[in-house]
Coordinates of C-alpha atoms and ligand atoms in Angstrom, one line a residue:
X1 CA 0.0 0.1 0.0
X2 CA 1.2 3.5 -0.8
X3 CA -0.6 6.7 0.5
X4 CA -0.2 8.5 -2.9
X5 CA -3.9 8.4 -3.6
X6 CA -5.1 8.4 0.0
X7 CA -8.6 10.1 0.3
X8 CA -9.5 9.3 -3.2
X9 CA -12.5 6.9 -3.3
X10 CA -13.3 4.4 -6.2
X11 CA -15.1 6.6 -9.0
X12 CA -18.7 6.1 -9.6
X13 CA -21.1 7.0 -12.2
X14 CA -23.3 9.7 -11.1
X15 CA -25.1 10.9 -14.2
X16 CA -24.8 14.0 -16.3
X17 CA -26.0 16.4 -13.7
X18 CA -23.3 15.6 -11.2
X19 CA -21.0 18.4 -10.4
X20 CA -18.6 16.1 -8.5
X21 CA -15.2 16.5 -10.3
X22 CA -14.3 12.7 -9.3
X23 CA -17.3 11.2 -10.7
X24 CA -18.4 9.7 -14.2
X25 CA -21.1 11.7 -15.8
X26 CA -21.3 9.7 -18.9
X27 CA -19.1 6.5 -18.6
X28 CA -21.5 4.0 -17.2
X29 CA -19.7 0.5 -17.7
X30 CA -23.0 -1.5 -17.4
X31 CA -25.0 0.9 -19.7
X32 CA -26.0 -1.2 -22.9
X33 CA -25.2 0.8 -26.1
X34 CA -26.0 -1.0 -29.4
X35 CA -26.5 -4.2 -27.5
X36 CA -23.3 -4.2 -25.8
X37 CA -21.9 -3.0 -22.4
X38 CA -20.3 0.3 -22.6
X39 CA -17.1 -1.1 -20.9
X40 CA -17.0 -3.8 -23.5
X41 CA -17.3 -1.3 -26.3
X42 CA -14.6 1.2 -25.2
X43 CA -12.2 -1.3 -23.5
X44 CA -10.1 1.4 -21.7
X45 CA -6.5 0.9 -20.9
X46 CA -4.2 3.1 -18.7
X47 CA -0.7 3.7 -20.3
X48 CA 2.0 3.0 -17.6
X49 CA 4.6 5.2 -19.3
X50 CA 2.8 8.6 -19.1
X51 CA 0.8 8.0 -15.7
X52 CA 3.7 6.5 -13.8
X53 CA 7.2 6.6 -15.6
X54 CA 7.1 10.2 -17.0
X55 CA 8.5 12.6 -14.5
X56 CA 7.3 15.9 -16.1
X57 CA 10.2 16.8 -18.1
X58 CA 10.2 18.9 -21.3
X59 CA 13.0 19.9 -23.7
X60 CA 13.6 22.9 -21.5
X61 CA 13.4 21.6 -18.0
X62 CA 13.6 18.4 -16.1
X63 CA 11.4 16.7 -13.4
X64 CA 8.4 18.5 -12.0
X65 CA 6.6 15.7 -10.4
X66 CA 7.7 14.1 -7.1
X67 CA 6.3 10.6 -6.5
X68 CA 7.0 8.1 -3.8
X69 CA 8.4 5.9 -6.6
X70 CA 11.3 8.1 -7.4
X71 CA 14.1 7.6 -8.1
X72 CA 13.1 4.9 -10.6
X73 CA 16.5 3.1 -11.1
X74 CA 15.8 0.6 -8.1
X75 CA 13.9 -2.5 -7.7
X76 CA 12.2 -1.4 -4.5
X77 CA 10.9 1.8 -6.1
X78 CA 9.6 -0.2 -9.0
X79 CA 7.7 -2.2 -6.7
X80 CA 6.2 1.0 -5.0
X81 CA 5.4 2.2 -8.6
X82 CA 3.5 -1.1 -9.4
X83 CA 1.7 -0.6 -5.9
X84 CA 0.5 2.9 -6.8
X85 CA -0.4 1.8 -10.5
X86 CA -2.6 -0.9 -9.1
X87 CA -4.2 1.4 -6.5
X88 CA -5.0 3.9 -9.5
X89 CA -6.7 0.9 -11.5
X90 CA -8.7 0.1 -8.4
X91 CA -9.9 3.7 -8.1
X92 CA -10.8 4.1 -11.9
X93 CA -12.1 0.5 -12.3
X94 CA -10.8 0.5 -16.1
X95 CA -10.5 -3.0 -17.4
X96 CA -7.0 -2.9 -19.0
X97 CA -3.5 -1.3 -18.6
X98 CA -0.4 -1.3 -21.0
X99 CA 3.4 -1.1 -20.4
X100 CA 6.8 -0.8 -22.1
X101 CA 9.4 -3.0 -20.5
X102 CA 11.5 0.3 -19.6
X103 CA 8.5 1.7 -17.8
X104 CA 8.1 -0.9 -15.1
X105 CA 11.7 -2.2 -14.4
X106 CA 15.0 -0.3 -13.7
X107 CA 17.5 -0.7 -16.5
X108 CA 20.4 -3.1 -15.5
X109 CA 24.1 -2.8 -16.4
X110 CA 23.5 -5.9 -18.9
X111 CA 20.8 -7.6 -20.8
X112 CA 20.6 -10.2 -18.3
X113 CA 20.3 -7.8 -15.4
X114 CA 17.6 -5.9 -17.2
X115 CA 15.7 -9.2 -17.9
X116 CA 15.9 -10.5 -14.4
X117 CA 14.4 -7.0 -13.1
X118 CA 11.7 -7.2 -15.7
X119 CA 10.7 -10.7 -15.0
X120 CA 10.5 -9.9 -11.2
X121 CA 8.1 -7.2 -11.9
X122 CA 6.0 -9.3 -14.3
X123 CA 5.6 -11.9 -11.6
X124 CA 4.7 -8.8 -9.1
X125 CA 2.0 -7.8 -11.6
X126 CA 0.8 -11.3 -12.2
X127 CA 0.2 -11.6 -8.2
X128 CA -1.7 -8.1 -8.3
X129 CA -3.7 -9.4 -11.3
X130 CA -4.7 -12.7 -9.6
X131 CA -6.9 -10.9 -7.2
X132 CA -8.3 -8.2 -9.7
X133 CA -10.4 -7.9 -12.8
X134 CA -7.7 -5.6 -14.5
X135 CA -6.1 -7.3 -17.6
X136 CA -3.4 -6.4 -19.9
X137 CA -4.4 -4.8 -23.3
X138 CA -0.8 -4.9 -24.7
X139 CA 2.9 -4.9 -23.8
X140 CA 5.6 -3.3 -25.9
X141 CA 9.3 -2.9 -25.8
X142 CA 10.9 0.7 -25.3
X143 CA 13.5 0.6 -28.1
X144 CA 13.8 4.5 -28.6
X145 CA 14.9 6.0 -25.2
X146 CA 18.2 4.3 -24.3
X147 CA 21.2 5.8 -26.2
X148 CA 21.8 2.2 -27.7
X149 CA 18.7 2.9 -30.0
X150 CA 19.8 6.3 -31.1
X151 CA 20.1 5.0 -34.7
X152 CA 17.1 2.7 -34.7
X153 CA 16.2 -0.9 -33.5
X154 CA 15.6 -3.3 -36.3
X155 CA 16.8 -0.7 -38.8
X156 CA 19.9 0.2 -37.0
X157 CA 23.2 0.1 -39.2
X158 CA 24.8 -2.1 -36.3
X159 CA 23.7 -5.7 -36.5
X160 CA 24.4 -6.1 -32.9
X161 CA 21.5 -3.7 -32.2
X162 CA 19.2 -5.6 -34.4
X163 CA 20.1 -8.7 -32.2
X164 CA 19.6 -6.8 -29.0
X165 CA 16.2 -5.7 -30.3
X166 CA 15.2 -9.2 -31.4
X167 CA 16.2 -10.6 -28.0
X168 CA 14.3 -7.7 -26.2
X169 CA 11.0 -8.2 -28.3
X170 CA 11.1 -11.8 -27.6
X171 CA 11.2 -11.2 -23.6
X172 CA 8.4 -8.7 -24.1
X173 CA 6.3 -11.1 -26.2
X174 CA 6.9 -13.8 -23.7
X175 CA 5.8 -11.3 -20.6
X176 CA 2.7 -10.1 -22.5
X177 CA 1.6 -13.8 -23.1
X178 CA 2.4 -14.8 -19.4
X179 CA 0.1 -11.9 -18.2
X180 CA -2.7 -12.9 -20.8
X181 CA -2.2 -9.7 -22.9
X182 CA -4.6 -9.5 -25.8
X183 CA -2.1 -7.6 -28.3
X184 CA 1.5 -6.9 -28.6
X185 CA 2.5 -3.4 -30.1
X186 CA 5.5 -2.1 -32.1
X187 CA 6.0 1.5 -32.3
X188 CA 9.2 2.6 -34.2
X189 CA 10.0 5.9 -32.9
X190 CA 13.7 5.7 -34.2
X191 CA 12.9 3.4 -37.2
X192 CA 13.4 6.0 -39.6
X193 CA 16.3 8.6 -40.2
X194 CA 17.6 12.1 -39.7
X195 CA 19.5 12.5 -43.0
X196 CA 19.8 10.3 -46.2
X197 CA 23.5 11.2 -46.4
X198 CA 24.0 8.4 -43.8
X199 CA 21.2 6.2 -44.5
X200 CA 20.5 3.2 -46.9
X201 CA 16.7 3.3 -46.9
X202 CA 16.1 0.1 -48.9
X203 CA 18.2 -2.0 -46.7
X204 CA 16.6 -0.5 -43.5
X205 CA 13.2 -1.2 -44.8
X206 CA 14.2 -4.8 -45.7
X207 CA 15.4 -5.4 -42.1
X208 CA 12.4 -3.9 -40.6
X209 CA 10.4 -6.3 -42.8
X210 CA 12.5 -9.3 -41.8
X211 CA 12.1 -8.3 -38.1
X212 CA 8.3 -8.0 -38.1
X213 CA 8.3 -11.5 -40.0
X214 CA 10.3 -12.9 -37.0
X215 CA 7.9 -11.4 -34.5
X216 CA 5.0 -13.0 -36.2
X217 CA 6.7 -16.3 -36.5
X218 CA 7.5 -16.2 -32.8
X219 CA 3.8 -15.4 -32.0
X220 CA 2.9 -18.6 -33.8
X221 CA 5.7 -20.6 -32.1
X222 CA 4.6 -19.7 -28.4
X223 CA 0.9 -19.9 -29.4
X224 CA 0.3 -16.2 -28.6
X225 CA -3.3 -15.5 -29.5
X226 CA -3.3 -11.8 -29.4
X227 CA -3.1 -9.4 -32.3
X228 CA 0.3 -7.9 -33.4
X229 CA 0.0 -4.2 -34.0
X230 CA 2.2 -1.5 -35.5
X231 CA 1.6 2.2 -34.6
X232 CA 2.1 4.7 -37.4
X233 CA 3.5 8.0 -36.6
X234 CA 5.3 10.4 -39.3
X235 CA 8.0 12.0 -37.4
X236 CA 9.2 12.6 -33.6
X237 CA 11.6 11.5 -32.3
X238 CA 13.0 10.6 -35.9
X239 CA 12.7 13.3 -38.5
X240 CA 11.3 10.8 -41.0
X241 CA 9.7 7.6 -39.7
X242 CA 8.9 4.7 -42.0
X243 CA 5.5 3.9 -40.5
X244 CA 4.3 7.5 -41.4
X245 CA 0.5 6.8 -41.6
X246 CA -2.0 4.0 -41.8
X247 CA -1.7 3.7 -45.7
X248 CA 2.0 3.7 -45.6
X249 CA 1.9 1.0 -43.2
X250 CA -0.3 -1.0 -45.2
X251 CA 1.9 -0.8 -48.1
X252 CA 4.9 -1.8 -46.0
X253 CA 2.8 -4.8 -44.6
X254 CA 1.9 -6.0 -48.0
X255 CA 5.4 -5.7 -49.4
X256 CA 6.6 -8.0 -46.6
X257 CA 3.8 -10.3 -46.8
X258 CA 2.3 -9.3 -43.3
X259 CA -1.1 -7.8 -44.2
X260 CA -2.9 -10.9 -42.8
X261 CA -0.8 -11.1 -39.6
X262 CA -0.4 -7.5 -38.4
X263 CA -2.9 -4.8 -37.9
X264 CA -2.7 -1.2 -36.7
X265 CA -2.7 0.7 -33.4
X266 CA -3.9 4.2 -34.5
X267 CA -3.2 7.3 -32.3
X268 CA -5.2 10.6 -32.5
X269 CA -2.1 12.8 -32.1
X270 CA 0.0 10.8 -34.6
X271 CA -3.0 11.3 -37.1
X272 CA -2.9 15.0 -36.6
X273 CA 1.0 15.0 -37.2
X274 CA 0.4 13.2 -40.4
X275 CA -1.9 15.9 -41.6
X276 CA -4.8 13.8 -41.3
X277 CA -7.9 13.4 -39.1
X278 CA -8.2 10.6 -36.5
X279 CA -11.4 9.4 -38.4
X280 CA -9.5 9.3 -41.7
X281 CA -6.7 7.1 -40.3
X282 CA -9.5 4.8 -38.6
X283 CA -11.5 4.6 -41.9
X284 CA -8.3 4.0 -43.9
X285 CA -7.4 1.1 -41.8
X286 CA -10.8 -0.3 -41.7
X287 CA -11.2 0.0 -45.4
X288 CA -8.0 -2.2 -45.7
X289 CA -9.0 -4.6 -43.1
X290 CA -6.3 -3.7 -40.6
X291 CA -8.0 -1.7 -37.7
X292 CA -6.6 -3.1 -34.5
X293 CA -6.8 -0.7 -31.6
X294 CA -6.4 3.0 -30.7
X295 CA -4.3 5.3 -28.6
X296 CA -6.6 7.9 -27.5
X297 CA -5.3 11.4 -26.9
X298 CA -5.3 14.7 -28.7
X299 CA -2.7 17.0 -30.0
X300 CA -2.6 20.8 -29.7
X301 CA -3.5 22.2 -33.1
X302 CA -1.1 25.2 -32.8
X303 CA 2.1 23.7 -31.6
X304 CA 2.9 21.1 -34.2
X305 CA 4.4 18.4 -31.9
X306 CA 3.1 15.3 -30.2
X307 CA 1.6 16.9 -26.9
X308 CA -0.2 13.8 -25.9
X309 CA -3.1 15.7 -24.0
X310 CA -6.1 13.9 -22.7
X311 CA -9.0 14.0 -25.0
X312 CA -11.8 16.7 -24.8
X313 CA -13.4 17.2 -28.1
X314 CA -16.5 15.2 -28.3
X315 CA -17.4 15.8 -32.1
X316 CA -14.0 14.5 -33.0
X317 CA -14.2 11.5 -30.5
X318 CA -17.8 10.7 -31.9
X319 CA -16.5 10.6 -35.5
X320 CA -13.6 8.2 -34.5
X321 CA -16.1 5.7 -32.9
X322 CA -18.4 6.1 -35.6
X323 CA -15.9 4.5 -37.9
X324 CA -14.8 2.0 -35.2
X325 CA -18.5 0.7 -34.7
X326 CA -18.8 0.7 -38.3
X327 CA -16.0 -1.5 -38.5
X328 CA -17.7 -3.8 -36.1
X329 CA -16.2 -2.5 -33.0
X330 CA -13.2 -3.6 -30.9
X331 CA -12.5 -7.6 -30.8
X332 CA -9.0 -7.7 -29.2
X333 CA -8.2 -4.0 -29.4
X334 CA -9.3 -1.3 -27.1
X335 CA -8.9 2.6 -26.0
X336 CA -5.6 3.2 -24.6
X337 CA -5.0 6.6 -23.0
X338 CA -1.7 7.4 -24.4
X339 CA -2.0 10.7 -22.7
X340 CA -0.1 12.7 -20.1
X341 CA -0.8 15.4 -17.6
X342 CA 0.5 18.8 -18.2
X343 CA 3.9 19.3 -16.3
X344 CA 2.1 21.7 -13.8
X345 CA -0.5 19.2 -12.9
X346 CA 1.4 17.8 -9.8
X347 CA -1.1 16.2 -7.8
X348 CA -2.6 12.6 -7.5
X349 CA -6.0 14.0 -8.0
X350 CA -4.9 15.6 -11.3
X351 CA -4.1 12.0 -12.5
X352 CA -7.3 10.8 -11.6
X353 CA -9.5 13.7 -12.9
X354 CA -7.5 13.3 -16.3
X355 CA -8.7 9.9 -16.7
X356 CA -12.1 10.5 -15.5
X357 CA -12.6 13.3 -18.0
X358 CA -10.9 11.2 -20.8
X359 CA -13.3 8.3 -20.1
X360 CA -16.3 10.5 -19.8
X361 CA -15.3 12.2 -23.4
X362 CA -15.1 8.9 -24.9
X363 CA -18.2 7.6 -23.4
X364 CA -20.1 10.6 -24.8
X365 CA -18.4 10.2 -28.1
X366 CA -19.5 6.4 -28.3
X367 CA -23.0 7.4 -27.3
X368 CA -23.3 9.9 -30.0
X369 CA -21.8 7.5 -32.7
X370 CA -24.2 4.8 -31.6
X371 CA -27.1 7.3 -31.8
X372 CA -26.0 8.2 -35.5
X373 CA -25.7 4.6 -36.5
X374 CA -29.3 3.8 -35.0
X375 CA -30.7 6.8 -36.7
X376 CA -29.1 5.7 -39.9
X377 CA -28.9 9.2 -41.5
X378 CA -25.3 8.9 -42.8
X379 CA -26.0 5.5 -44.2
X380 CA -29.0 6.8 -46.0
X381 CA -27.1 9.6 -47.5
X382 CA -24.3 7.4 -48.6
X383 CA -26.8 4.8 -50.2
X384 CA -28.4 7.8 -52.1
X385 CA -25.1 9.2 -53.3
X386 CA -23.8 6.1 -54.8
X387 CA -27.2 4.7 -55.7
X388 CA -26.2 4.8 -59.5
X389 CA -23.7 1.9 -58.8
X390 CA -26.4 -0.4 -57.6
X391 CA -27.8 -0.5 -61.2
X392 CA -26.6 -3.8 -63.1
X393 CA -25.2 -1.7 -66.1
X394 CA -22.9 0.3 -63.6
X395 CA -21.5 -3.1 -62.2
X396 CA -21.1 -4.4 -65.6
X397 CA -19.2 -1.4 -66.5
X398 CA -16.5 -2.4 -63.9
X399 CA -15.9 -5.6 -65.9
X400 CA -15.8 -4.1 -69.2
X401 CA -13.0 -2.1 -70.9
X402 CA -12.1 1.5 -72.1
X403 CA -13.1 0.9 -75.7
X404 CA -16.6 -0.5 -74.9
X405 CA -17.2 2.4 -72.5
X406 CA -16.2 4.7 -75.0
X407 CA -18.8 3.2 -77.6
X408 CA -21.4 3.6 -74.9
X409 CA -20.7 7.1 -74.0
X410 CA -20.5 8.3 -77.6
X411 CA -23.4 5.9 -78.8
X412 CA -25.9 7.0 -76.0
X413 CA -24.7 10.6 -75.8
X414 CA -23.9 10.3 -72.1
X415 CA -23.6 13.6 -70.4
X416 CA -23.5 13.4 -66.5
X417 CA -25.3 16.1 -64.4
X418 CA -23.4 17.2 -61.3
X419 CA -25.1 16.6 -58.2
X420 CA -24.6 18.3 -54.7
X421 CA -22.1 16.7 -52.2
X422 CA -24.5 18.2 -49.5
X423 CA -21.6 18.5 -47.0
X424 CA -23.1 21.3 -45.0
X425 CA -26.4 19.4 -44.5
X426 CA -24.4 16.4 -43.4
X427 CA -22.2 18.4 -40.8
X428 CA -25.5 19.9 -39.4
X429 CA -26.7 16.5 -39.1
X430 CA -23.8 15.4 -37.0
X431 CA -24.1 18.3 -34.9
X432 CA -27.5 17.2 -33.8
X433 CA -25.8 14.3 -32.1
X434 CA -22.8 15.6 -30.6
Ligands
3MF1 C1 4.7 7.8 -29.3 C2 3.8 6.8 -28.7 C3 4.3 5.5 -28.2 C4 3.6 4.3 -28.3 C5 4.2 3.4 -27.5 C6 3.5 1.9 -27.9 C7 5.4 6.1 -26.1 O1 4.4 8.8 -29.7 O2 2.7 7.0 -29.0 O3 4.2 6.0 -26.8 O4 2.3 4.4 -28.1 O5 5.6 3.2 -27.8 O6 3.7 1.6 -29.1
MG2 MG1 0.8 5.8 -28.8

């Protein structure tokens, strides 16, 4: 037991009229939305790195947070950190959490020492999970913070770093499986480059493709039934990252024969950095059959970097869940809060309130998305817009050729009349629900 969250009771649903800052006003886990409990739709997860490992630093200044688990370079404090984390899970009651190896264990002087620390904490987690409902949404390896990864992990010019990466991912997949994790994620923060003057891009892409194939082979070897997910992001920390966005990742997966074995973990802030909306990335992955899971946060629209703030924009979140529900909803994936406090938000109740607000925003978005689907207005508009394609002669055209189509256009004097796209009418429609 720590006393970090002392005085904060488990968060309850009190309804939309509640003025209690530490109550849910929209997230009601048992409420049924489109035939499924809200908790089972949203599948919330807490990210260990932002909530417990990050110390409040930015490029201009170091630590602002003072926590009972600091300094984080000792096994004793790693256990205090785990105690506090599970105390927060008990308060919020979210069904999942996620970690990187480096978030949960102190780095050792050797690979073997880091692994020993890691395995001890995984066992400690296992004990805590055995008496609770909280589960692991995904595990991942941090292959971007330590200086050994500065030139990449699987794309590093040094084969010894490739080897260290492979060994690291093996241990993280083993630990994810041991804890019953439902996904394994790879985000390549330094799988990219700073300058082409020192980079053989084709070789690096081939190594990354080979590495991911080894990950999939290992998944089958150990019988891991979770999804393997890659997480697109266009830049930061690398100037150019190979997994730029959903469409780029799909092309990569196809080239290396992985499109049926690997799906995507999409993040709101990364979509914005790539110049897309979040719903664009979700709809792209859905159209390509690779929507896996989401990292929920938001980026500041002025600053142009990855601010990882908690979500607070219902219309944006509603459109994201609209496309997730249209895809059939999460199976193994979920909503991971890859979001951090502002560095001035020092207190334990800031951390709780941030998650309470984020969960409520997502619940409101989900309810709005479900209401739009149940109303069917957008489906009707789409059906009307594409109705011409339901005609047999339109379908037959797709199986014909340019010459025959030319004969038809000239023979029948085809002269298409432009029709309104009705964008403002549809935007007004969405605003009725959000
Ligand atoms: C970086 C991220 C990462 C990934 C994480 C798991 C540190 O912008 O979003 O968080 O989510 O590495 O893939
Ligand atoms: Mg993320």
